[in-house]
Short mmCIF file of C-alpha atoms (C1' of nucleotides) in Angstrom, two decimals:
data_model
loop_
_atom_site.label_atom_id
_atom_site.label_comp_id
_atom_site.label_asym_id
_atom_site.label_seq_id
_atom_site.Cartn_x
_atom_site.Cartn_y
_atom_site.Cartn_z
CA UNK A 229 -30.53 -60.96 2.21
CA UNK A 230 -32.80 -57.96 2.32
CA UNK A 231 -31.92 -55.91 -0.73
CA UNK A 232 -32.80 -52.97 0.82
CA UNK A 233 -30.28 -50.35 2.45
CA UNK A 234 -33.24 -47.30 1.89
CA UNK A 235 -34.46 -44.49 3.95
CA UNK A 236 -37.00 -46.45 5.05
CA UNK A 237 -34.71 -49.20 6.97
CA UNK A 238 -32.51 -46.35 7.68
CA UNK A 239 -35.51 -44.41 10.00
CA UNK A 240 -35.88 -47.24 11.25
CA UNK A 241 -33.16 -48.48 13.45
CA UNK A 242 -32.26 -44.48 13.75
CA UNK A 243 -35.20 -45.11 16.06
CA UNK A 244 -34.46 -48.28 16.99
CA UNK A 245 -31.47 -46.55 18.63
CA UNK A 246 -33.50 -44.48 20.44
CA UNK A 247 -35.58 -46.86 22.54
CA UNK A 248 -32.44 -48.21 23.51
CA UNK A 249 -30.49 -44.77 24.64
CA UNK A 250 -33.31 -43.82 26.32
CA UNK A 251 -33.51 -47.04 27.74
CA UNK A 252 -30.33 -47.40 29.05
CA UNK A 253 -30.15 -43.61 30.08
CA UNK A 254 -33.76 -44.46 32.78
CA UNK A 255 -32.10 -47.67 33.90
CA UNK A 256 -29.37 -45.49 35.59
CA UNK A 257 -32.02 -45.36 38.56
CA UNK A 258 -34.27 -48.37 38.01
CA UNK A 259 -34.59 -51.89 37.39
CA UNK A 260 -36.11 -53.56 34.17
CA UNK A 261 -38.47 -54.74 35.05
CA UNK A 262 -39.76 -51.78 37.20
CA UNK A 263 -39.15 -49.63 33.98
CA UNK A 264 -42.71 -49.13 31.64
CA UNK A 265 -42.67 -49.02 27.64
CA UNK A 266 -44.50 -45.14 27.64
CA UNK A 267 -41.78 -43.57 29.69
CA UNK A 268 -39.41 -45.05 27.19
CA UNK A 269 -41.74 -43.62 24.23
CA UNK A 270 -42.64 -40.56 25.88
CA UNK A 271 -38.42 -39.94 25.91
CA UNK A 272 -37.74 -40.29 22.56
CA UNK A 273 -40.76 -38.66 21.78
CA UNK A 274 -43.08 -41.68 19.96
CA UNK A 275 -46.16 -42.91 20.22
CA UNK A 276 -46.55 -45.69 22.78
CA UNK A 277 -47.96 -47.97 19.80
CA UNK A 278 -44.62 -47.76 17.96
CA UNK A 279 -42.36 -49.37 20.45
CA UNK A 280 -44.41 -52.89 19.16
CA UNK A 281 -42.56 -51.91 15.86
CA UNK A 282 -39.19 -52.72 17.34
CA UNK A 283 -39.36 -54.78 20.14
CA UNK A 284 -41.94 -57.32 21.12
CA UNK A 285 -41.82 -56.49 25.21
CA UNK A 286 -39.88 -54.53 27.43
CA UNK A 287 -37.52 -57.83 28.84
CA UNK A 288 -37.01 -58.46 24.49
CA UNK A 289 -34.99 -54.65 24.87
CA UNK A 290 -33.32 -55.82 27.09
CA UNK A 291 -31.62 -58.73 25.43
CA UNK A 292 -30.60 -56.28 22.69
CA UNK A 293 -29.24 -53.90 25.35
CA UNK A 294 -27.29 -56.91 26.68
CA UNK A 295 -25.60 -57.65 22.84
CA UNK A 296 -25.15 -54.02 22.65
CA UNK A 297 -23.68 -53.61 26.18
CA UNK A 298 -20.79 -56.22 26.08
CA UNK A 299 -20.37 -57.12 22.54
CA UNK A 300 -17.83 -54.01 22.49
CA UNK A 301 -15.93 -55.04 25.24
CA UNK A 302 -15.59 -58.01 24.26
CA UNK A 303 -13.15 -57.64 21.60
CA UNK A 304 -11.18 -55.34 23.57
CA UNK A 305 -10.59 -57.60 26.30
CA UNK A 306 -9.38 -60.18 23.73
CA UNK A 307 -6.68 -57.64 21.95
CA UNK A 308 -5.60 -56.98 25.26
CA UNK A 309 -4.90 -60.52 26.01
CA UNK A 310 -3.63 -61.45 22.92
CA UNK A 311 -0.70 -58.58 22.31
CA UNK A 312 0.55 -58.29 26.02
CA UNK A 313 2.45 -61.18 27.83
CA UNK A 314 4.13 -61.50 31.13
CA UNK A 315 1.70 -60.94 34.12
CA UNK A 316 2.43 -57.52 35.14
CA UNK A 317 1.60 -56.30 32.07
CA UNK A 318 -1.29 -57.78 31.04
CA UNK A 319 -2.35 -57.01 35.05
CA UNK A 320 -2.00 -53.38 34.23
CA UNK A 321 -3.13 -53.06 31.00
CA UNK A 322 -6.40 -54.66 31.93
CA UNK A 323 -7.30 -52.78 34.96
CA UNK A 324 -6.51 -49.57 32.97
CA UNK A 325 -8.41 -50.72 30.36
CA UNK A 326 -11.52 -51.80 32.32
CA UNK A 327 -11.45 -48.34 34.05
CA UNK A 328 -11.60 -46.95 30.88
CA UNK A 329 -14.58 -48.60 29.70
CA UNK A 330 -16.09 -47.92 32.69
CA UNK A 331 -15.49 -44.35 32.71
CA UNK A 332 -16.46 -44.20 28.65
CA UNK A 333 -19.85 -46.70 29.10
CA UNK A 334 -20.77 -45.64 33.20
CA UNK A 335 -24.84 -47.08 31.57
CA UNK A 336 -23.78 -49.76 29.88
CA UNK A 337 -21.76 -52.10 32.73
CA UNK A 338 -24.23 -50.82 35.29
CA UNK A 339 -27.04 -52.24 33.07
CA UNK A 340 -24.56 -55.83 32.70
CA UNK A 341 -24.25 -55.31 36.81
CA UNK A 342 -28.09 -54.51 38.02
CA UNK A 343 -29.73 -57.25 35.45
CA UNK A 344 -26.95 -59.65 35.75
CA UNK A 345 -29.14 -61.29 38.61
CA UNK A 346 -32.35 -59.56 37.91
CA UNK A 347 -35.84 -59.60 37.76
CA UNK A 348 -35.87 -60.36 34.03
CA UNK A 349 -35.63 -64.04 33.03
CA UNK A 350 -34.44 -63.52 29.75
CA UNK A 351 -31.93 -60.93 30.40
CA UNK A 352 -30.88 -63.01 33.25
CA UNK A 353 -29.35 -65.52 30.59
CA UNK A 354 -28.63 -63.34 28.02
CA UNK A 355 -25.82 -62.04 30.37
CA UNK A 356 -24.77 -65.48 31.51
CA UNK A 357 -24.36 -66.58 28.09
CA UNK A 358 -22.18 -63.67 27.51
CA UNK A 359 -19.97 -64.13 30.45
CA UNK A 360 -19.52 -67.63 29.56
CA UNK A 361 -18.15 -66.79 26.32
CA UNK A 362 -15.94 -64.47 28.11
CA UNK A 363 -14.61 -67.29 30.00
CA UNK A 364 -14.36 -69.66 27.11
CA UNK A 365 -11.91 -66.75 25.04
CA UNK A 366 -10.01 -65.87 28.70
CA UNK A 367 -9.23 -69.81 29.20
CA UNK A 368 -7.99 -70.02 25.08
CA UNK A 369 -6.03 -67.32 25.17
CA UNK A 370 -4.32 -68.58 28.42
CA UNK A 371 -3.77 -71.73 26.69
CA UNK A 372 -1.97 -70.30 24.20
CA UNK A 373 0.42 -68.68 26.62
CA UNK A 374 3.70 -70.81 27.11
CA UNK A 375 3.45 -70.92 31.28
CA UNK A 376 0.10 -73.36 31.32
CA UNK A 377 1.51 -76.69 30.79
CA UNK A 378 0.69 -79.17 32.73
CA UNK A 379 -2.41 -77.29 33.39
CA UNK A 380 -6.01 -79.29 32.71
CA UNK A 381 -8.66 -77.64 31.10
CA UNK A 382 -10.91 -77.80 34.20
CA UNK A 383 -8.36 -75.85 35.87
CA UNK A 384 -7.73 -73.28 32.82
CA UNK A 385 -11.27 -72.75 32.78
CA UNK A 386 -11.39 -72.57 37.00
CA UNK A 387 -8.95 -69.80 36.55
CA UNK A 388 -10.32 -67.84 33.75
CA UNK A 389 -13.88 -67.75 35.92
CA UNK A 390 -11.64 -66.56 38.93
CA UNK A 391 -10.55 -63.38 36.51
CA UNK A 392 -13.80 -62.73 34.55
CA UNK A 393 -15.70 -62.97 38.10
CA UNK A 394 -13.43 -60.27 39.42
CA UNK A 395 -13.33 -58.26 35.89
CA UNK A 396 -17.14 -57.60 36.42
CA UNK A 397 -16.57 -56.91 40.44
CA UNK A 398 -14.04 -54.11 39.86
CA UNK A 399 -15.65 -52.50 36.53
CA UNK A 400 -18.97 -52.37 39.56
CA UNK A 401 -16.62 -51.17 41.93
CA UNK A 402 -15.02 -48.36 39.40
CA UNK A 403 -18.80 -47.18 38.90
CA UNK A 404 -19.86 -46.85 42.75
CA UNK A 405 -16.80 -44.93 42.63
CA UNK A 406 -18.59 -42.60 39.90
CA UNK A 407 -20.10 -39.31 40.85
CA UNK A 408 -23.87 -39.35 39.88
CA UNK A 409 -23.93 -38.27 36.13
CA UNK A 410 -27.46 -37.19 36.03
CA UNK A 411 -27.85 -36.68 32.60
CA UNK A 412 -26.79 -39.44 30.33
CA UNK A 413 -23.84 -39.58 28.00
CA UNK A 414 -24.69 -39.24 24.85
CA UNK A 415 -21.73 -40.93 23.59
CA UNK A 416 -21.75 -43.45 20.70
CA UNK A 417 -22.36 -41.27 16.64
CA UNK A 418 -20.42 -38.42 16.29
CA UNK A 419 -21.01 -36.11 18.92
CA UNK A 420 -17.65 -35.33 19.08
CA UNK A 421 -15.65 -36.01 22.49
CA UNK A 422 -17.44 -34.09 25.59
CA UNK A 423 -13.52 -32.81 26.88
CA UNK A 424 -15.20 -30.65 29.67
CA UNK A 425 -13.81 -28.91 32.87
CA UNK A 426 -14.06 -30.56 36.24
CA UNK A 427 -12.73 -34.00 37.65
CA UNK A 428 -12.90 -36.97 34.82
CA UNK A 429 -9.54 -36.48 33.56
CA UNK A 430 -8.56 -37.84 29.72
CA UNK A 431 -7.15 -41.19 29.37
CA UNK A 432 -4.91 -41.37 31.83
CA UNK A 433 -6.15 -39.16 35.52
CA UNK A 434 -7.89 -40.43 38.24
CA UNK A 435 -10.58 -39.72 40.82
CA UNK A 436 -8.49 -40.70 44.45
CA UNK A 437 -11.54 -43.15 44.51
CA UNK A 438 -10.80 -44.55 41.28
CA UNK A 439 -6.85 -44.67 41.52
CA UNK A 440 -7.82 -46.53 45.39
CA UNK A 441 -9.71 -49.73 43.65
CA UNK A 442 -7.41 -49.76 40.77
CA UNK A 443 -4.89 -50.48 43.88
CA UNK A 444 -7.35 -52.61 45.31
CA UNK A 445 -7.42 -55.10 41.80
CA UNK A 446 -3.79 -54.88 40.88
CA UNK A 447 -3.08 -56.33 44.09
CA UNK A 448 -5.97 -59.27 44.67
CA UNK A 449 -4.74 -60.01 40.42
CA UNK A 450 -1.32 -60.36 41.53
CA UNK A 451 -2.17 -62.91 44.80
CA UNK A 452 -4.16 -64.68 41.87
CA UNK A 453 -0.94 -64.75 39.86
CA UNK A 454 1.24 -65.64 42.70
CA UNK A 455 -1.42 -68.55 42.98
CA UNK A 456 -1.21 -69.51 39.55
CA UNK A 457 2.77 -69.84 39.78
CA UNK A 458 2.56 -72.26 42.46
CA UNK A 459 -0.58 -74.17 41.96
CA UNK A 460 1.23 -77.51 41.05
CA UNK A 461 3.84 -77.62 43.99
CA UNK A 462 1.51 -77.84 47.00
CA UNK B 169 -38.30 -48.76 77.69
CA UNK B 170 -41.55 -49.10 75.93
CA UNK B 171 -43.19 -51.37 79.30
CA UNK B 172 -45.75 -52.85 76.80
CA UNK B 173 -45.10 -56.52 75.75
CA UNK B 174 -48.60 -56.58 75.22
CA UNK B 175 -51.09 -58.75 73.15
CA UNK B 176 -50.92 -55.42 70.60
CA UNK B 177 -47.41 -55.18 70.08
CA UNK B 178 -47.47 -58.82 69.21
CA UNK B 179 -50.35 -58.80 67.09
CA UNK B 180 -48.20 -56.06 65.31
CA UNK B 181 -45.14 -57.47 64.77
CA UNK B 182 -46.68 -60.70 63.49
CA UNK B 183 -48.54 -58.53 60.27
CA UNK B 184 -44.85 -56.63 59.91
CA UNK B 185 -43.61 -60.31 59.54
CA UNK B 186 -45.97 -61.67 57.44
CA UNK B 187 -45.16 -58.39 55.03
CA UNK B 188 -41.71 -59.13 55.20
CA UNK B 189 -42.44 -62.57 54.16
CA UNK B 190 -44.45 -61.70 51.57
CA UNK B 191 -42.20 -59.58 49.63
CA UNK B 192 -39.53 -61.90 49.93
CA UNK B 193 -41.49 -64.37 48.15
CA UNK B 194 -42.98 -62.32 45.53
CA UNK B 195 -39.18 -61.24 44.92
CA UNK B 196 -38.41 -64.57 44.00
CA UNK B 197 -39.48 -63.90 40.18
CA UNK B 198 -39.56 -59.45 39.92
CA UNK B 199 -36.69 -57.30 41.69
CA UNK B 200 -38.01 -54.33 44.34
CA UNK B 201 -38.44 -51.75 42.02
CA UNK B 202 -41.26 -52.93 40.82
CA UNK B 203 -42.99 -54.70 43.73
CA UNK B 204 -46.36 -52.65 44.23
CA UNK B 205 -47.30 -52.13 47.92
CA UNK B 206 -50.68 -53.52 47.17
CA UNK B 207 -49.21 -56.60 45.63
CA UNK B 208 -47.73 -57.19 49.00
CA UNK B 209 -51.48 -56.19 51.20
CA UNK B 210 -52.83 -58.46 48.82
CA UNK B 211 -50.77 -61.70 49.72
CA UNK B 212 -50.84 -61.21 53.22
CA UNK B 213 -54.90 -60.18 53.35
CA UNK B 214 -54.52 -56.68 54.88
CA UNK B 215 -55.65 -53.30 53.68
CA UNK B 216 -53.32 -51.67 51.54
CA UNK B 217 -52.99 -48.42 53.77
CA UNK B 218 -52.29 -51.12 56.60
CA UNK B 219 -49.21 -51.21 55.24
CA UNK B 220 -47.86 -47.65 56.14
CA UNK B 221 -48.95 -48.64 59.86
CA UNK B 222 -45.44 -50.48 59.03
CA UNK B 223 -43.42 -49.20 56.53
CA UNK B 224 -42.86 -45.47 54.77
CA UNK B 225 -42.35 -47.11 51.14
CA UNK B 226 -41.57 -50.19 50.03
CA UNK B 227 -37.41 -49.04 49.99
CA UNK B 228 -38.19 -49.35 53.65
CA UNK B 229 -39.23 -53.11 53.84
CA UNK B 230 -36.76 -53.62 51.23
CA UNK B 231 -33.54 -52.14 53.96
CA UNK B 232 -36.13 -53.98 56.98
CA UNK B 233 -34.93 -57.24 54.47
CA UNK B 234 -31.79 -56.57 54.10
CA UNK B 235 -30.74 -56.71 57.51
CA UNK B 236 -33.19 -59.80 58.02
CA UNK B 237 -31.62 -61.34 55.08
CA UNK B 238 -27.68 -60.88 56.67
CA UNK B 239 -27.98 -60.83 60.21
CA UNK B 240 -28.04 -64.28 60.45
CA UNK B 241 -25.40 -65.73 58.01
CA UNK B 242 -23.43 -62.82 59.57
CA UNK B 243 -22.94 -64.80 62.74
CA UNK B 244 -22.68 -68.26 60.88
CA UNK B 245 -19.43 -66.91 59.23
CA UNK B 246 -18.15 -65.63 62.25
CA UNK B 247 -18.56 -68.76 64.22
CA UNK B 248 -16.96 -71.02 61.44
CA UNK B 249 -13.79 -69.08 61.40
CA UNK B 250 -13.02 -68.52 64.69
CA UNK B 251 -13.49 -72.43 65.54
CA UNK B 252 -11.29 -74.06 62.48
CA UNK B 253 -7.84 -73.48 61.57
CA UNK B 254 -5.57 -74.94 58.56
CA UNK B 255 -6.79 -73.51 55.53
CA UNK B 256 -8.46 -76.68 53.63
CA UNK B 257 -10.41 -76.83 56.38
CA UNK B 258 -11.76 -73.85 56.84
CA UNK B 259 -12.08 -73.82 53.21
CA UNK B 260 -14.15 -77.37 53.03
CA UNK B 261 -15.88 -75.83 55.96
CA UNK B 262 -16.45 -71.90 54.75
CA UNK B 263 -18.27 -74.11 51.01
CA UNK B 264 -20.21 -76.22 53.35
CA UNK B 265 -22.05 -73.79 54.77
CA UNK B 266 -22.44 -71.66 51.64
CA UNK B 267 -24.12 -74.05 50.20
CA UNK B 268 -26.42 -75.12 53.33
CA UNK B 269 -27.10 -71.75 54.00
CA UNK B 270 -28.56 -71.21 50.38
CA UNK B 271 -30.74 -74.33 50.29
CA UNK B 272 -32.16 -73.35 53.55
CA UNK B 273 -32.93 -69.60 52.88
CA UNK B 274 -32.82 -69.25 49.05
CA UNK B 275 -34.93 -66.45 48.81
CA UNK B 276 -32.37 -64.24 51.32
CA UNK B 277 -30.03 -64.50 49.28
CA UNK B 278 -31.28 -64.08 46.38
CA UNK B 279 -32.55 -61.04 47.32
CA UNK B 280 -29.37 -60.24 48.13
CA UNK B 281 -28.12 -60.70 44.94
CA UNK B 282 -30.83 -58.59 42.78
CA UNK B 283 -30.38 -55.84 45.39
CA UNK B 284 -27.07 -55.60 45.76
CA UNK B 285 -26.57 -53.32 42.34
CA UNK B 286 -30.58 -53.06 42.31
CA UNK B 287 -32.47 -49.73 41.48
CA UNK B 288 -33.19 -49.26 44.74
CA UNK B 289 -30.22 -46.39 46.62
CA UNK B 290 -31.53 -47.27 49.88
CA UNK B 291 -31.45 -50.91 49.81
CA UNK B 292 -28.28 -50.80 48.44
CA UNK B 293 -26.48 -49.02 50.60
CA UNK B 294 -27.70 -51.47 53.07
CA UNK B 295 -26.73 -54.04 51.63
CA UNK B 296 -22.43 -52.58 50.57
CA UNK B 297 -22.69 -51.68 54.68
CA UNK B 298 -23.47 -55.28 55.80
CA UNK B 299 -20.54 -56.46 53.38
CA UNK B 300 -18.09 -53.78 54.34
CA UNK B 301 -18.82 -55.07 57.34
CA UNK B 302 -18.10 -59.01 56.60
CA UNK B 303 -15.21 -57.78 55.52
CA UNK B 304 -14.43 -56.12 58.73
CA UNK B 305 -15.20 -59.23 60.51
CA UNK B 306 -13.24 -61.78 58.48
CA UNK B 307 -9.86 -59.40 57.82
CA UNK B 308 -9.86 -59.25 62.03
CA UNK B 309 -10.65 -63.18 62.07
CA UNK B 310 -7.33 -63.81 59.52
CA UNK B 311 -5.47 -60.94 61.70
CA UNK B 312 -5.50 -63.59 65.03
CA UNK B 313 -4.37 -66.55 62.90
CA UNK B 314 -0.67 -67.12 63.50
CA UNK B 315 0.17 -67.32 59.58
CA UNK B 316 -0.21 -63.70 58.57
CA UNK B 317 2.64 -62.23 60.23
CA UNK B 318 4.38 -58.84 58.24
CA UNK B 319 1.13 -58.76 56.61
CA UNK B 320 0.20 -54.50 56.42
CA UNK B 321 -3.97 -53.81 57.24
CA UNK B 322 -4.40 -52.58 53.92
CA UNK B 323 -3.07 -56.22 52.66
CA UNK B 324 -5.45 -57.83 54.93
CA UNK B 325 -8.20 -56.46 54.28
CA UNK B 326 -7.80 -56.79 50.22
CA UNK B 327 -7.35 -60.55 51.03
CA UNK B 328 -10.82 -60.40 53.09
CA UNK B 329 -12.54 -58.70 50.45
CA UNK B 330 -11.05 -61.63 47.89
CA UNK B 331 -13.12 -63.69 49.86
CA UNK B 332 -16.14 -62.36 50.95
CA UNK B 333 -16.90 -61.48 47.15
CA UNK B 334 -15.85 -65.07 46.28
CA UNK B 335 -18.59 -66.00 48.55
CA UNK B 336 -21.05 -64.07 48.05
CA UNK B 337 -20.74 -65.02 43.75
CA UNK B 338 -20.50 -68.84 44.85
CA UNK B 339 -23.55 -68.41 46.99
CA UNK B 340 -25.54 -66.53 43.68
CA UNK B 341 -23.94 -69.98 41.99
CA UNK B 342 -25.28 -72.12 44.47
CA UNK B 343 -29.05 -70.50 43.92
CA UNK B 344 -28.91 -70.81 40.34
CA UNK B 345 -28.22 -74.65 40.25
CA UNK B 346 -31.29 -74.60 42.47
CA UNK B 347 -34.76 -76.06 40.74
CA UNK B 348 -37.11 -72.78 40.75
CA UNK B 349 -39.40 -74.03 44.03
CA UNK B 350 -42.22 -71.98 42.81
CA UNK B 351 -43.68 -72.20 46.10
CA UNK B 352 -42.40 -69.97 48.46
CA UNK B 353 -40.31 -71.68 51.91
CA UNK B 354 -42.11 -70.81 54.77
CA UNK B 355 -39.41 -71.54 56.29
CA UNK B 356 -38.87 -69.89 60.11
CA UNK B 357 -41.29 -70.53 63.07
CA UNK B 358 -41.81 -74.13 64.37
CA UNK B 359 -43.57 -75.16 61.02
CA UNK B 360 -41.46 -78.41 61.43
CA UNK B 361 -38.31 -79.93 58.41
CA UNK B 362 -40.24 -80.07 55.47
CA UNK B 363 -38.23 -83.27 54.49
CA UNK B 364 -39.90 -84.00 51.44
CA UNK B 365 -38.80 -86.38 48.94
CA UNK B 366 -37.26 -86.15 45.99
CA UNK B 367 -34.01 -84.79 45.25
CA UNK B 368 -33.30 -81.73 47.74
CA UNK B 369 -31.37 -83.89 50.21
CA UNK B 370 -30.33 -82.95 54.12
CA UNK B 371 -26.92 -81.47 55.33
CA UNK B 372 -24.54 -83.52 53.54
CA UNK B 373 -26.15 -84.54 50.08
CA UNK B 374 -25.95 -82.19 46.74
CA UNK B 375 -27.53 -82.13 43.39
CA UNK B 376 -25.15 -83.03 40.39
CA UNK B 377 -24.86 -79.38 39.47
CA UNK B 378 -24.42 -78.21 43.06
CA UNK B 379 -21.38 -80.55 43.85
CA UNK B 380 -19.54 -79.20 40.58
CA UNK B 381 -20.14 -76.05 41.46
CA UNK B 382 -18.70 -76.34 44.98
CA UNK B 383 -15.56 -78.33 43.65
CA UNK B 384 -15.22 -74.95 41.13
CA UNK B 385 -15.52 -72.66 44.20
CA UNK B 386 -12.90 -75.30 46.23
CA UNK B 387 -10.06 -74.92 43.69
CA UNK B 388 -11.14 -71.21 43.23
CA UNK B 389 -10.35 -71.00 47.19
CA UNK B 390 -7.11 -73.50 46.83
CA UNK B 391 -5.43 -71.16 44.08
CA UNK B 392 -5.92 -68.15 46.76
CA UNK B 393 -4.57 -69.74 49.52
CA UNK B 394 -1.55 -70.60 47.57
CA UNK B 395 -1.18 -67.56 46.46
CA UNK B 396 -1.63 -65.97 49.99
CA UNK B 397 1.36 -68.58 51.10
CA UNK B 398 3.95 -67.35 48.88
CA UNK B 399 2.01 -63.39 49.14
CA UNK B 400 6.30 -62.26 50.50
CA UNK B 401 8.15 -63.87 47.78
CA UNK B 402 8.24 -62.83 44.52
"C1'" DT C 20 -65.10 -48.05 84.69
"C1'" DC C 21 -64.28 -44.56 81.46
"C1'" DA C 22 -61.42 -42.63 78.02
"C1'" DT C 23 -57.63 -43.15 75.54
"C1'" DT C 24 -54.55 -45.48 71.93
"C1'" DC C 25 -54.00 -47.29 67.66
"C1'" DA C 26 -53.76 -51.47 64.50
"C1'" DG C 27 -56.22 -52.30 60.28
"C1'" DT C 28 -60.87 -51.71 57.31
"C1'" DA C 29 -63.39 -49.08 53.39
"C1'" DA C 30 -63.51 -46.15 49.59
"C1'" DA C 31 -62.41 -43.21 47.23
"C1'" DC C 32 -58.96 -40.75 44.21
"C1'" DA C 33 -56.01 -39.24 40.10
"C1'" DA C 34 -52.70 -40.90 37.23
"C1'" DC C 35 -50.56 -44.27 35.11
"C1'" DC C 36 -49.83 -48.62 32.84
"C1'" DG C 37 -49.47 -52.25 28.28
"C1'" DT C 38 -52.14 -53.38 24.42
"C1'" DT C 39 -55.56 -53.13 20.96
"C1'" DC C 40 -57.75 -50.75 17.19
"C1'" DT C 41 -57.97 -47.75 12.92
"C1'" DC C 42 -55.69 -44.81 10.48
"C1'" DT C 43 -52.20 -41.55 7.40
"C1'" DG C 44 -48.65 -40.41 4.22
"C1'" DA C 45 -44.17 -41.44 3.19
"C1'" DC C 46 -41.10 -44.67 1.34
"C1'" DT C 47 -40.65 -48.95 -2.60
"C1'" DT C 48 -41.64 -51.96 -5.86
"C1'" DT C 49 -43.29 -52.78 -10.23
"C1'" DA D 100 -47.65 -43.41 -12.40
"C1'" DA D 101 -50.09 -46.87 -10.16
"C1'" DA D 102 -50.00 -49.96 -6.44
"C1'" DG D 103 -48.53 -51.78 -1.94
"C1'" DT D 104 -45.72 -52.01 2.18
"C1'" DC D 105 -45.36 -50.33 6.90
"C1'" DA D 106 -43.37 -46.86 10.56
"C1'" DG D 107 -45.61 -44.48 13.32
"C1'" DA D 108 -49.91 -41.35 15.15
"C1'" DG D 109 -54.07 -41.17 18.16
"C1'" DA D 110 -57.44 -42.77 20.78
"C1'" DA D 111 -59.52 -45.56 23.36
"C1'" DC D 112 -59.65 -49.69 27.06
"C1'" DG D 113 -60.19 -52.16 31.02
"C1'" DG D 114 -57.09 -52.75 35.04
"C1'" DT D 115 -53.56 -51.09 38.70
"C1'" DT D 116 -51.50 -48.22 41.44
"C1'" DG D 117 -50.02 -45.01 45.78
"C1'" DT D 118 -52.03 -42.42 48.68
"C1'" DT D 119 -55.24 -39.97 51.73
"C1'" DT D 120 -59.29 -39.82 54.12
"C1'" DA D 121 -62.70 -40.84 57.72
"C1'" DC D 122 -64.39 -44.55 60.53
"C1'" DT D 123 -63.76 -49.21 64.11
"C1'" DG D 124 -63.11 -51.74 67.77
"C1'" DA D 125 -60.28 -54.46 70.75
"C1'" DA D 126 -56.61 -53.78 73.84
"C1'" DT D 127 -54.63 -50.65 76.87
"C1'" DG D 128 -53.39 -47.20 81.08
"C1'" DA D 129 -55.93 -44.38 84.93
#
DNA sequence: TCATTCAGTAAACAACCGTTCTCTGACTTT
DNA sequence: AAAGTCAGAGAACGGTTGTTTACTGAATGA
């Protein structure tokens, strides 16, 4: 399409990303409908008018944040469901993956949880659409599994919806268990792993609060799995 | 305590309630952290400064709205769980009750859904506390049921949490199925039932969209009930 | 009856908001 | 090398915000 990989476009996308990052950071302590355009540009260090070169308004930026937030998680879950089989193993892997994702991208999933029912229509709709796609994919992953003969498409989607909803709730529960982390991640890009001291351990370790939530989610998922197994015999 | 049932106090509480109602109406299309103090007083028709006679700030008003929103629902669910027994009957009654409550108090539950993870800390905490109490009560209601021998307290709370979370999600699903209802309920007080023509039917009738949600919730709850029944046999 | 309380008024305050203009200067294309 | 594009700067605009001040006048208690 555009045959210009030039320095121009690169710089533009750089400040665009800076705007997204700044917004995400500010959204840790307020909701989108109260986030000001000037507030964002001030953090980035550009003039307020520059905002309009990238987004129509804050709602537009919000929709972009939805894609950024759910895009990667999307691929991740798909991978887990594909390569594992057996209920318990899948449950274990999923819960651990969600916990890890929340730890590495707290601001993103906080944003999703906050704006899922928030005050900005387009953002709500974008999130709903993404979660719907999620449900479709989970249902599809179930369908290729051997243990779902005799399940109608509607029942499969019902079950998938149950899992997706529970995943979202577990994620937000993990979030609330986390410390406040007043200064924003920074995360993405090449900046290297911040293996600071203190609490937040590496891949395996969990806070006590986190462990309790993981255990709860674990048991709830197991109960659902049992219900699924006996679905067709009264 | 205060031996003054006077006209004074009555008028004060009247405008206090007017402020709450106005805020709730305005919150249909934005979130609390963006709702202005002046915006509310303007709708009510009082001077901005009058606001401070009733609330410290908008967060304070938000906490009051939480009590108003979840207080009544609270008693309702407790009643249902007490007087029914048998899974299917309980499920049926609960889903219907939630649907009815959403239809009669849409603004309240929209507020709860929106601010549960919203940008105002005290409000979030108030909602979390209320939902926690909910979970406790459901767990307690289960405990008196005959069919829960051998269940640990932790498992009972786990199950109750599953039900409460699902109830909240079902309620918000019902909400999204509703038309926009641009002018706010008015509801409470003596103003009489607005049995307008058109869609929203009486106690029994449901929209097509509502019926689909009810059916989905139904099946999901049944699956959980089955899982519960086989919880203790692999 | 008189003094007191206090819900609500009216006005002013500095601070901030989103949006619109014109302008500049580094990059791109020809 | 000249012409064109376009991300961002800078300033100005009308409007709204939360909060404070001094005030009024009807309901209250002695």
